[in-house]
Amino acid sequence: MSTDSSSLSRDDVAHLAQLSRLAVTDEELDLYAGQLGVVLGAVARVQDAPTADVAPTTHAVPLTNVYRPDVVAPSLPREQVLAGAPAAEDDRFRVPRILQEEA
């Protein structure tokens, strides 16, 4: 990646697109490099905020978890669920392999 956190090269964007499994054109590489550079620049400005006297928090307002009892309830029959799937195998959803690893 580029050393300047607010600028991205075409190679940086191409690498990010590959990691994200996105197909982008040469024109999009130029466009996205500029747009992502602007976003990164805006995010970097957060570091300029005066936070020395601000206590660390996880949320701006207090949160309380709301739990419900974990109760077994009837669900759809397996055959009905799998009937709506694009592909099924061995009573399970069949999905395309995206990793090059052997099972």
mmCIF file of N, CA, C and O in Angstrom:
data_model
loop_
_atom_site.group_PDB
_atom_site.id
_atom_site.type_symbol
_atom_site.label_atom_id
_atom_site.label_comp_id
_atom_site.label_asym_id
_atom_site.label_seq_id
_atom_site.Cartn_x
_atom_site.Cartn_y
_atom_site.Cartn_z
ATOM 1 N N MET A 1 0.839 -1.190 0.000
ATOM 2 C CA MET A 1 0.000 0.000 0.000
ATOM 3 C C MET A 1 0.877 1.243 0.000
ATOM 4 O O MET A 1 2.014 1.210 0.421
ATOM 5 N N SER A 2 0.294 2.320 -0.415
ATOM 6 C CA SER A 2 1.033 3.577 -0.432
ATOM 7 C C SER A 2 1.383 3.992 0.976
ATOM 8 O O SER A 2 0.692 3.657 1.932
ATOM 9 N N THR A 3 2.465 4.761 1.124
ATOM 10 C CA THR A 3 2.868 5.201 2.462
ATOM 11 C C THR A 3 1.970 6.304 2.981
ATOM 12 O O THR A 3 1.765 6.426 4.173
ATOM 13 N N ASP A 4 1.423 7.131 2.095
ATOM 14 C CA ASP A 4 0.500 8.192 2.504
ATOM 15 C C ASP A 4 -0.875 7.568 2.698
ATOM 16 O O ASP A 4 -1.460 7.033 1.764
ATOM 17 N N SER A 5 -1.411 7.634 3.925
ATOM 18 C CA SER A 5 -2.659 6.940 4.231
ATOM 19 C C SER A 5 -3.848 7.515 3.479
ATOM 20 O O SER A 5 -4.877 6.867 3.394
ATOM 21 N N SER A 6 -3.758 8.729 2.926
ATOM 22 C CA SER A 6 -4.914 9.296 2.240
ATOM 23 C C SER A 6 -4.806 9.169 0.726
ATOM 24 O O SER A 6 -5.656 9.686 0.026
ATOM 25 N N SER A 7 -3.787 8.499 0.215
ATOM 26 C CA SER A 7 -3.711 8.306 -1.229
ATOM 27 C C SER A 7 -3.523 6.835 -1.539
ATOM 28 O O SER A 7 -2.806 6.126 -0.839
ATOM 29 N N LEU A 8 -4.206 6.406 -2.560
ATOM 30 C CA LEU A 8 -4.111 5.025 -3.004
ATOM 31 C C LEU A 8 -3.685 5.007 -4.454
ATOM 32 O O LEU A 8 -4.177 5.794 -5.255
ATOM 33 N N SER A 9 -2.809 4.106 -4.795
ATOM 34 C CA SER A 9 -2.408 3.959 -6.187
ATOM 35 C C SER A 9 -3.389 3.022 -6.885
ATOM 36 O O SER A 9 -4.189 2.329 -6.247
ATOM 37 N N ARG A 10 -3.282 2.971 -8.211
ATOM 38 C CA ARG A 10 -4.095 2.028 -8.975
ATOM 39 C C ARG A 10 -3.792 0.602 -8.522
ATOM 40 O O ARG A 10 -4.683 -0.231 -8.441
ATOM 41 N N ASP A 11 -2.506 0.333 -8.236
ATOM 42 C CA ASP A 11 -2.128 -1.010 -7.782
ATOM 43 C C ASP A 11 -2.778 -1.347 -6.444
ATOM 44 O O ASP A 11 -3.186 -2.485 -6.213
ATOM 45 N N ASP A 12 -2.858 -0.348 -5.553
ATOM 46 C CA ASP A 12 -3.519 -0.556 -4.261
ATOM 47 C C ASP A 12 -4.988 -0.931 -4.475
ATOM 48 O O ASP A 12 -5.499 -1.871 -3.870
ATOM 49 N N VAL A 13 -5.669 -0.188 -5.333
ATOM 50 C CA VAL A 13 -7.091 -0.433 -5.589
ATOM 51 C C VAL A 13 -7.267 -1.781 -6.276
ATOM 52 O O VAL A 13 -8.183 -2.546 -5.947
ATOM 53 N N ALA A 14 -6.389 -2.116 -7.204
ATOM 54 C CA ALA A 14 -6.470 -3.416 -7.878
ATOM 55 C C ALA A 14 -6.293 -4.544 -6.867
ATOM 56 O O ALA A 14 -6.993 -5.567 -6.924
ATOM 57 N N HIS A 15 -5.371 -4.361 -5.929
ATOM 58 C CA HIS A 15 -5.146 -5.374 -4.892
ATOM 59 C C HIS A 15 -6.383 -5.515 -3.997
ATOM 60 O O HIS A 15 -6.813 -6.634 -3.697
ATOM 61 N N LEU A 16 -6.956 -4.394 -3.579
ATOM 62 C CA LEU A 16 -8.165 -4.439 -2.754
ATOM 63 C C LEU A 16 -9.316 -5.093 -3.511
ATOM 64 O O LEU A 16 -10.085 -5.869 -2.939
ATOM 65 N N ALA A 17 -9.444 -4.786 -4.801
ATOM 66 C CA ALA A 17 -10.502 -5.385 -5.614
ATOM 67 C C ALA A 17 -10.308 -6.891 -5.711
ATOM 68 O O ALA A 17 -11.274 -7.660 -5.595
ATOM 69 N N GLN A 18 -9.062 -7.325 -5.878
ATOM 70 C CA GLN A 18 -8.789 -8.758 -5.957
ATOM 71 C C GLN A 18 -9.138 -9.445 -4.638
ATOM 72 O O GLN A 18 -9.770 -10.504 -4.627
ATOM 73 N N LEU A 19 -8.748 -8.844 -3.516
ATOM 74 C CA LEU A 19 -9.075 -9.411 -2.214
ATOM 75 C C LEU A 19 -10.584 -9.480 -2.000
ATOM 76 O O LEU A 19 -11.084 -10.397 -1.337
ATOM 77 N N SER A 20 -11.303 -8.506 -2.555
ATOM 78 C CA SER A 20 -12.758 -8.446 -2.404
ATOM 79 C C SER A 20 -13.482 -9.235 -3.481
ATOM 80 O O SER A 20 -14.709 -9.275 -3.492
ATOM 81 N N ARG A 21 -12.702 -9.813 -4.389
ATOM 82 C CA ARG A 21 -13.253 -10.572 -5.511
ATOM 83 C C ARG A 21 -14.179 -9.710 -6.360
ATOM 84 O O ARG A 21 -15.271 -10.121 -6.730
ATOM 85 N N LEU A 22 -13.734 -8.475 -6.644
ATOM 86 C CA LEU A 22 -14.473 -7.547 -7.481
ATOM 87 C C LEU A 22 -13.743 -7.375 -8.806
ATOM 88 O O LEU A 22 -12.527 -7.191 -8.827
ATOM 89 N N ALA A 23 -14.486 -7.412 -9.887
ATOM 90 C CA ALA A 23 -13.903 -7.145 -11.203
ATOM 91 C C ALA A 23 -14.051 -5.651 -11.481
ATOM 92 O O ALA A 23 -15.160 -5.121 -11.442
ATOM 93 N N VAL A 24 -12.951 -4.960 -11.703
ATOM 94 C CA VAL A 24 -13.001 -3.529 -11.989
ATOM 95 C C VAL A 24 -12.228 -3.249 -13.277
ATOM 96 O O VAL A 24 -11.244 -3.915 -13.585
ATOM 97 N N THR A 25 -12.695 -2.251 -14.015
ATOM 98 C CA THR A 25 -12.042 -1.855 -15.256
ATOM 99 C C THR A 25 -10.901 -0.890 -14.953
ATOM 100 O O THR A 25 -10.788 -0.378 -13.835
ATOM 101 N N ASP A 26 -10.080 -0.620 -15.956
ATOM 102 C CA ASP A 26 -8.993 0.352 -15.784
ATOM 103 C C ASP A 26 -9.537 1.727 -15.411
ATOM 104 O O ASP A 26 -8.961 2.429 -14.578
ATOM 105 N N GLU A 27 -10.664 2.111 -16.030
ATOM 106 C CA GLU A 27 -11.257 3.412 -15.714
ATOM 107 C C GLU A 27 -11.739 3.449 -14.267
ATOM 108 O O GLU A 27 -11.596 4.457 -13.568
ATOM 109 N N GLU A 28 -12.300 2.330 -13.798
ATOM 110 C CA GLU A 28 -12.778 2.271 -12.414
ATOM 111 C C GLU A 28 -11.619 2.319 -11.423
ATOM 112 O O GLU A 28 -11.754 2.904 -10.346
ATOM 113 N N LEU A 29 -10.475 1.731 -11.790
ATOM 114 C CA LEU A 29 -9.308 1.805 -10.904
ATOM 115 C C LEU A 29 -8.926 3.253 -10.648
ATOM 116 O O LEU A 29 -8.654 3.642 -9.509
ATOM 117 N N ASP A 30 -8.894 4.070 -11.693
ATOM 118 C CA ASP A 30 -8.567 5.493 -11.532
ATOM 119 C C ASP A 30 -9.623 6.203 -10.697
ATOM 120 O O ASP A 30 -9.294 6.972 -9.789
ATOM 121 N N LEU A 31 -10.886 5.939 -11.006
ATOM 122 C CA LEU A 31 -11.989 6.586 -10.286
ATOM 123 C C LEU A 31 -11.964 6.210 -8.811
ATOM 124 O O LEU A 31 -12.014 7.074 -7.931
ATOM 125 N N TYR A 32 -11.856 4.912 -8.526
ATOM 126 C CA TYR A 32 -11.896 4.454 -7.144
ATOM 127 C C TYR A 32 -10.666 4.880 -6.354
ATOM 128 O O TYR A 32 -10.747 5.132 -5.152
ATOM 129 N N ALA A 33 -9.519 4.956 -7.006
ATOM 130 C CA ALA A 33 -8.315 5.413 -6.305
ATOM 131 C C ALA A 33 -8.537 6.819 -5.763
ATOM 132 O O ALA A 33 -8.211 7.113 -4.607
ATOM 133 N N GLY A 34 -9.110 7.696 -6.579
ATOM 134 C CA GLY A 34 -9.392 9.059 -6.126
ATOM 135 C C GLY A 34 -10.447 9.098 -5.035
ATOM 136 O O GLY A 34 -10.291 9.787 -4.021
ATOM 137 N N GLN A 35 -11.533 8.355 -5.239
ATOM 138 C CA GLN A 35 -12.622 8.365 -4.270
ATOM 139 C C GLN A 35 -12.190 7.768 -2.931
ATOM 140 O O GLN A 35 -12.494 8.324 -1.876
ATOM 141 N N LEU A 36 -11.493 6.647 -2.978
ATOM 142 C CA LEU A 36 -11.049 6.035 -1.728
ATOM 143 C C LEU A 36 -10.011 6.903 -1.026
ATOM 144 O O LEU A 36 -9.961 6.948 0.205
ATOM 145 N N GLY A 37 -9.197 7.609 -1.803
ATOM 146 C CA GLY A 37 -8.232 8.526 -1.212
ATOM 147 C C GLY A 37 -8.925 9.628 -0.421
ATOM 148 O O GLY A 37 -8.480 10.003 0.668
ATOM 149 N N VAL A 38 -10.023 10.145 -0.964
ATOM 150 C CA VAL A 38 -10.789 11.189 -0.270
ATOM 151 C C VAL A 38 -11.391 10.630 1.026
ATOM 152 O O VAL A 38 -11.343 11.274 2.077
ATOM 153 N N VAL A 39 -11.926 9.425 0.952
ATOM 154 C CA VAL A 39 -12.517 8.800 2.145
ATOM 155 C C VAL A 39 -11.453 8.586 3.210
ATOM 156 O O VAL A 39 -11.650 8.907 4.387
ATOM 157 N N LEU A 40 -10.309 8.044 2.811
ATOM 158 C CA LEU A 40 -9.237 7.817 3.781
ATOM 159 C C LEU A 40 -8.741 9.126 4.389
ATOM 160 O O LEU A 40 -8.416 9.184 5.579
ATOM 161 N N GLY A 41 -8.687 10.169 3.584
ATOM 162 C CA GLY A 41 -8.284 11.479 4.101
ATOM 163 C C GLY A 41 -9.258 11.995 5.147
ATOM 164 O O GLY A 41 -8.852 12.539 6.178
ATOM 165 N N ALA A 42 -10.558 11.810 4.887
ATOM 166 C CA ALA A 42 -11.575 12.250 5.845
ATOM 167 C C ALA A 42 -11.493 11.446 7.139
ATOM 168 O O ALA A 42 -11.593 12.000 8.238
ATOM 169 N N VAL A 43 -11.277 10.151 7.016
ATOM 170 C CA VAL A 43 -11.164 9.312 8.208
ATOM 171 C C VAL A 43 -9.909 9.682 8.996
ATOM 172 O O VAL A 43 -9.914 9.706 10.231
ATOM 173 N N ALA A 44 -8.837 10.005 8.307
ATOM 174 C CA ALA A 44 -7.591 10.368 8.980
ATOM 175 C C ALA A 44 -7.751 11.646 9.805
ATOM 176 O O ALA A 44 -7.045 11.833 10.802
ATOM 177 N N ARG A 45 -8.676 12.508 9.406
ATOM 178 C CA ARG A 45 -8.891 13.760 10.153
ATOM 179 C C ARG A 45 -9.391 13.494 11.569
ATOM 180 O O ARG A 45 -9.233 14.327 12.452
ATOM 181 N N VAL A 46 -9.972 12.336 11.809
ATOM 182 C CA VAL A 46 -10.460 11.993 13.147
ATOM 183 C C VAL A 46 -9.304 12.000 14.137
ATOM 184 O O VAL A 46 -9.471 12.342 15.313
ATOM 185 N N GLN A 47 -8.110 11.653 13.670
ATOM 186 C CA GLN A 47 -6.950 11.644 14.559
ATOM 187 C C GLN A 47 -6.610 13.036 15.070
ATOM 188 O O GLN A 47 -5.912 13.168 16.069
ATOM 189 N N ASP A 48 -7.088 14.074 14.408
ATOM 190 C CA ASP A 48 -6.812 15.448 14.823
ATOM 191 C C ASP A 48 -7.746 15.926 15.940
ATOM 192 O O ASP A 48 -7.542 17.006 16.484
ATOM 193 N N ALA A 49 -8.754 15.128 16.271
ATOM 194 C CA ALA A 49 -9.713 15.535 17.304
ATOM 195 C C ALA A 49 -9.016 15.584 18.663
ATOM 196 O O ALA A 49 -8.221 14.705 18.994
ATOM 197 N N PRO A 50 -9.313 16.608 19.469
ATOM 198 C CA PRO A 50 -8.697 16.711 20.799
ATOM 199 C C PRO A 50 -9.338 15.696 21.747
ATOM 200 O O PRO A 50 -10.432 15.899 22.252
ATOM 201 N N THR A 51 -8.669 14.589 21.970
ATOM 202 C CA THR A 51 -9.248 13.510 22.782
ATOM 203 C C THR A 51 -8.467 13.225 24.062
ATOM 204 O O THR A 51 -8.762 12.243 24.740
ATOM 205 N N ALA A 52 -7.520 14.067 24.402
ATOM 206 C CA ALA A 52 -6.685 13.796 25.583
ATOM 207 C C ALA A 52 -7.521 13.670 26.856
ATOM 208 O O ALA A 52 -7.206 12.866 27.735
ATOM 209 N N ASP A 53 -8.598 14.464 26.980
ATOM 210 C CA ASP A 53 -9.418 14.454 28.192
ATOM 211 C C ASP A 53 -10.687 13.626 28.047
ATOM 212 O O ASP A 53 -11.609 13.742 28.858
ATOM 213 N N VAL A 54 -10.759 12.789 27.028
ATOM 214 C CA VAL A 54 -11.961 11.979 26.790
ATOM 215 C C VAL A 54 -11.683 10.548 27.231
ATOM 216 O O VAL A 54 -10.731 9.922 26.772
ATOM 217 N N ALA A 55 -12.532 10.066 28.109
ATOM 218 C CA ALA A 55 -12.378 8.683 28.594
ATOM 219 C C ALA A 55 -12.772 7.702 27.493
ATOM 220 O O ALA A 55 -13.711 7.946 26.746
ATOM 221 N N PRO A 56 -12.058 6.590 27.397
ATOM 222 C CA PRO A 56 -12.407 5.590 26.387
ATOM 223 C C PRO A 56 -13.802 5.022 26.639
ATOM 224 O O PRO A 56 -14.184 4.770 27.787
ATOM 225 N N THR A 57 -14.560 4.863 25.588
ATOM 226 C CA THR A 57 -15.901 4.283 25.686
ATOM 227 C C THR A 57 -16.112 3.342 24.518
ATOM 228 O O THR A 57 -15.411 3.418 23.513
ATOM 229 N N THR A 58 -17.094 2.471 24.660
ATOM 230 C CA THR A 58 -17.456 1.608 23.542
ATOM 231 C C THR A 58 -18.681 2.146 22.821
ATOM 232 O O THR A 58 -18.879 1.852 21.647
ATOM 233 N N HIS A 59 -19.500 2.922 23.524
ATOM 234 C CA HIS A 59 -20.699 3.513 22.932
ATOM 235 C C HIS A 59 -20.899 4.913 23.504
ATOM 236 O O HIS A 59 -20.525 5.182 24.640
ATOM 237 N N ALA A 60 -21.516 5.763 22.714
ATOM 238 C CA ALA A 60 -21.770 7.127 23.172
ATOM 239 C C ALA A 60 -22.836 7.174 24.259
ATOM 240 O O ALA A 60 -22.858 8.072 25.086
ATOM 241 N N VAL A 61 -23.749 6.204 24.244
ATOM 242 C CA VAL A 61 -24.803 6.133 25.260
ATOM 243 C C VAL A 61 -24.753 4.750 25.893
ATOM 244 O O VAL A 61 -24.361 3.770 25.258
ATOM 245 N N PRO A 62 -25.156 4.647 27.154
ATOM 246 C CA PRO A 62 -25.145 3.328 27.805
ATOM 247 C C PRO A 62 -26.096 2.360 27.095
ATOM 248 O O PRO A 62 -27.179 2.736 26.668
ATOM 249 N N LEU A 63 -25.670 1.112 26.962
ATOM 250 C CA LEU A 63 -26.497 0.094 26.341
ATOM 251 C C LEU A 63 -26.772 -1.015 27.340
ATOM 252 O O LEU A 63 -25.936 -1.335 28.181
ATOM 253 N N THR A 64 -27.945 -1.595 27.226
ATOM 254 C CA THR A 64 -28.312 -2.733 28.049
ATOM 255 C C THR A 64 -28.740 -3.854 27.118
ATOM 256 O O THR A 64 -29.590 -3.646 26.250
ATOM 257 N N ASN A 65 -28.125 -5.015 27.284
ATOM 258 C CA ASN A 65 -28.532 -6.154 26.471
ATOM 259 C C ASN A 65 -29.905 -6.633 26.907
ATOM 260 O O ASN A 65 -30.218 -6.682 28.090
ATOM 261 N N VAL A 66 -30.711 -6.971 25.928
ATOM 262 C CA VAL A 66 -32.030 -7.518 26.198
ATOM 263 C C VAL A 66 -31.997 -8.966 25.738
ATOM 264 O O VAL A 66 -31.809 -9.241 24.558
ATOM 265 N N TYR A 67 -32.148 -9.859 26.670
ATOM 266 C CA TYR A 67 -32.109 -11.274 26.352
ATOM 267 C C TYR A 67 -33.513 -11.848 26.385
ATOM 268 O O TYR A 67 -34.346 -11.445 27.183
ATOM 269 N N ARG A 68 -33.742 -12.817 25.533
ATOM 270 C CA ARG A 68 -34.998 -13.555 25.580
ATOM 271 C C ARG A 68 -34.657 -15.007 25.898
ATOM 272 O O ARG A 68 -33.548 -15.452 25.625
ATOM 273 N N PRO A 69 -35.597 -15.737 26.414
ATOM 274 C CA PRO A 69 -35.322 -17.154 26.685
ATOM 275 C C PRO A 69 -35.038 -17.893 25.375
ATOM 276 O O PRO A 69 -35.659 -17.624 24.346
ATOM 277 N N ASP A 70 -34.102 -18.827 25.427
ATOM 278 C CA ASP A 70 -33.781 -19.637 24.267
ATOM 279 C C ASP A 70 -34.720 -20.832 24.273
ATOM 280 O O ASP A 70 -34.511 -21.809 24.993
ATOM 281 N N VAL A 71 -35.795 -20.727 23.486
ATOM 282 C CA VAL A 71 -36.835 -21.738 23.486
ATOM 283 C C VAL A 71 -36.891 -22.382 22.107
ATOM 284 O O VAL A 71 -36.908 -21.682 21.081
ATOM 285 N N VAL A 72 -36.932 -23.699 22.078
ATOM 286 C CA VAL A 72 -37.066 -24.415 20.816
ATOM 287 C C VAL A 72 -38.478 -24.187 20.290
ATOM 288 O O VAL A 72 -39.457 -24.330 21.013
ATOM 289 N N ALA A 73 -38.565 -23.807 19.018
ATOM 290 C CA ALA A 73 -39.861 -23.558 18.391
ATOM 291 C C ALA A 73 -39.909 -24.306 17.066
ATOM 292 O O ALA A 73 -38.865 -24.585 16.467
ATOM 293 N N PRO A 74 -41.091 -24.630 16.596
ATOM 294 C CA PRO A 74 -41.191 -25.336 15.320
ATOM 295 C C PRO A 74 -40.616 -24.480 14.176
ATOM 296 O O PRO A 74 -40.711 -23.253 14.195
ATOM 297 N N SER A 75 -40.023 -25.163 13.220
ATOM 298 C CA SER A 75 -39.502 -24.465 12.050
ATOM 299 C C SER A 75 -40.004 -25.168 10.798
ATOM 300 O O SER A 75 -40.717 -26.171 10.870
ATOM 301 N N LEU A 76 -39.614 -24.628 9.649
ATOM 302 C CA LEU A 76 -40.063 -25.220 8.393
ATOM 303 C C LEU A 76 -39.455 -26.603 8.206
ATOM 304 O O LEU A 76 -38.316 -26.844 8.617
ATOM 305 N N PRO A 77 -40.175 -27.491 7.541
ATOM 306 C CA PRO A 77 -39.599 -28.802 7.250
ATOM 307 C C PRO A 77 -38.397 -28.659 6.301
ATOM 308 O O PRO A 77 -38.375 -27.793 5.422
ATOM 309 N N ARG A 78 -37.391 -29.502 6.487
ATOM 310 C CA ARG A 78 -36.167 -29.451 5.692
ATOM 311 C C ARG A 78 -36.472 -29.490 4.196
ATOM 312 O O ARG A 78 -35.887 -28.770 3.408
ATOM 313 N N GLU A 79 -37.401 -30.342 3.787
ATOM 314 C CA GLU A 79 -37.728 -30.467 2.371
ATOM 315 C C GLU A 79 -38.264 -29.148 1.810
ATOM 316 O O GLU A 79 -37.938 -28.749 0.692
ATOM 317 N N GLN A 80 -39.069 -28.457 2.564
ATOM 318 C CA GLN A 80 -39.633 -27.185 2.117
ATOM 319 C C GLN A 80 -38.552 -26.117 2.009
ATOM 320 O O GLN A 80 -38.532 -25.331 1.066
ATOM 321 N N VAL A 81 -37.629 -26.102 2.951
ATOM 322 C CA VAL A 81 -36.539 -25.121 2.925
ATOM 323 C C VAL A 81 -35.639 -25.378 1.725
ATOM 324 O O VAL A 81 -35.304 -24.477 0.964
ATOM 325 N N LEU A 82 -35.240 -26.625 1.538
ATOM 326 C CA LEU A 82 -34.333 -26.959 0.442
ATOM 327 C C LEU A 82 -34.998 -26.822 -0.921
ATOM 328 O O LEU A 82 -34.317 -26.633 -1.929
ATOM 329 N N ALA A 83 -36.329 -26.892 -0.978
ATOM 330 C CA ALA A 83 -37.033 -26.727 -2.250
ATOM 331 C C ALA A 83 -36.822 -25.319 -2.810
ATOM 332 O O ALA A 83 -36.851 -25.116 -4.024
ATOM 333 N N GLY A 84 -36.588 -24.354 -1.948
ATOM 334 C CA GLY A 84 -36.370 -22.979 -2.392
ATOM 335 C C GLY A 84 -34.915 -22.652 -2.670
ATOM 336 O O GLY A 84 -34.593 -21.541 -3.081
ATOM 337 N N ALA A 85 -34.020 -23.626 -2.459
ATOM 338 C CA ALA A 85 -32.588 -23.384 -2.650
ATOM 339 C C ALA A 85 -32.217 -23.548 -4.122
ATOM 340 O O ALA A 85 -32.783 -24.393 -4.820
ATOM 341 N N PRO A 86 -31.250 -22.750 -4.595
ATOM 342 C CA PRO A 86 -30.794 -22.922 -5.984
ATOM 343 C C PRO A 86 -30.164 -24.297 -6.203
ATOM 344 O O PRO A 86 -30.270 -24.865 -7.273
ATOM 345 N N ALA A 87 -29.522 -24.853 -5.161
ATOM 346 C CA ALA A 87 -28.916 -26.181 -5.260
ATOM 347 C C ALA A 87 -28.864 -26.796 -3.865
ATOM 348 O O ALA A 87 -28.625 -26.108 -2.884
ATOM 349 N N ALA A 88 -29.101 -28.112 -3.815
ATOM 350 C CA ALA A 88 -29.047 -28.833 -2.542
ATOM 351 C C ALA A 88 -28.324 -30.151 -2.775
ATOM 352 O O ALA A 88 -28.347 -30.705 -3.878
ATOM 353 N N GLU A 89 -27.660 -30.635 -1.709
ATOM 354 C CA GLU A 89 -26.934 -31.905 -1.794
ATOM 355 C C GLU A 89 -26.865 -32.499 -0.400
ATOM 356 O O GLU A 89 -26.523 -31.796 0.558
ATOM 357 N N ASP A 90 -27.199 -33.778 -0.279
ATOM 358 C CA ASP A 90 -27.155 -34.472 1.014
ATOM 359 C C ASP A 90 -27.946 -33.735 2.089
ATOM 360 O O ASP A 90 -27.491 -33.555 3.217
ATOM 361 N N ASP A 91 -29.141 -33.289 1.758
ATOM 362 C CA ASP A 91 -30.031 -32.564 2.684
ATOM 363 C C ASP A 91 -29.422 -31.278 3.221
ATOM 364 O O ASP A 91 -29.703 -30.844 4.335
ATOM 365 N N ARG A 92 -28.545 -30.640 2.419
ATOM 366 C CA ARG A 92 -27.943 -29.368 2.809
ATOM 367 C C ARG A 92 -27.923 -28.430 1.611
ATOM 368 O O ARG A 92 -28.024 -28.858 0.472
ATOM 369 N N PHE A 93 -27.774 -27.132 1.893
ATOM 370 C CA PHE A 93 -27.583 -26.159 0.827
ATOM 371 C C PHE A 93 -26.246 -26.426 0.150
ATOM 372 O O PHE A 93 -25.246 -26.670 0.821
ATOM 373 N N ARG A 94 -26.220 -26.377 -1.166
ATOM 374 C CA ARG A 94 -24.960 -26.493 -1.898
ATOM 375 C C ARG A 94 -24.570 -25.087 -2.328
ATOM 376 O O ARG A 94 -25.349 -24.383 -2.954
ATOM 377 N N VAL A 95 -23.360 -24.696 -1.964
ATOM 378 C CA VAL A 95 -22.861 -23.366 -2.318
ATOM 379 C C VAL A 95 -21.556 -23.524 -3.081
ATOM 380 O O VAL A 95 -20.826 -24.506 -2.898
ATOM 381 N N PRO A 96 -21.240 -22.566 -3.961
ATOM 382 C CA PRO A 96 -19.983 -22.680 -4.710
ATOM 383 C C PRO A 96 -18.776 -22.502 -3.800
ATOM 384 O O PRO A 96 -18.800 -21.716 -2.853
ATOM 385 N N ARG A 97 -17.727 -23.271 -4.093
ATOM 386 C CA ARG A 97 -16.476 -23.157 -3.349
ATOM 387 C C ARG A 97 -15.802 -21.858 -3.769
ATOM 388 O O ARG A 97 -15.677 -21.581 -4.959
ATOM 389 N N ILE A 98 -15.366 -21.061 -2.794
ATOM 390 C CA ILE A 98 -14.673 -19.821 -3.133
ATOM 391 C C ILE A 98 -13.213 -19.851 -2.746
ATOM 392 O O ILE A 98 -12.427 -19.054 -3.205
ATOM 393 N N LEU A 99 -12.840 -20.785 -1.903
ATOM 394 C CA LEU A 99 -11.449 -20.914 -1.504
ATOM 395 C C LEU A 99 -10.828 -22.055 -2.300
ATOM 396 O O LEU A 99 -11.506 -22.995 -2.700
ATOM 397 N N GLN A 100 -9.539 -21.979 -2.524
ATOM 398 C CA GLN A 100 -8.855 -22.986 -3.317
ATOM 399 C C GLN A 100 -8.425 -24.185 -2.476
ATOM 400 O O GLN A 100 -7.690 -25.032 -2.920
ATOM 401 N N GLU A 101 -8.887 -24.275 -1.246
ATOM 402 C CA GLU A 101 -8.498 -25.350 -0.360
ATOM 403 C C GLU A 101 -9.299 -26.611 -0.680
ATOM 404 O O GLU A 101 -10.438 -26.544 -1.105
ATOM 405 N N GLU A 102 -8.684 -27.748 -0.438
ATOM 406 C CA GLU A 102 -9.362 -29.021 -0.588
ATOM 407 C C GLU A 102 -10.131 -29.323 0.694
ATOM 408 O O GLU A 102 -9.656 -29.052 1.784
ATOM 409 N N ALA A 103 -11.283 -29.896 0.543
ATOM 410 C CA ALA A 103 -12.097 -30.224 1.729
ATOM 411 C C ALA A 103 -11.635 -31.493 2.387
ATOM 412 O O ALA A 103 -11.004 -32.308 1.842
#
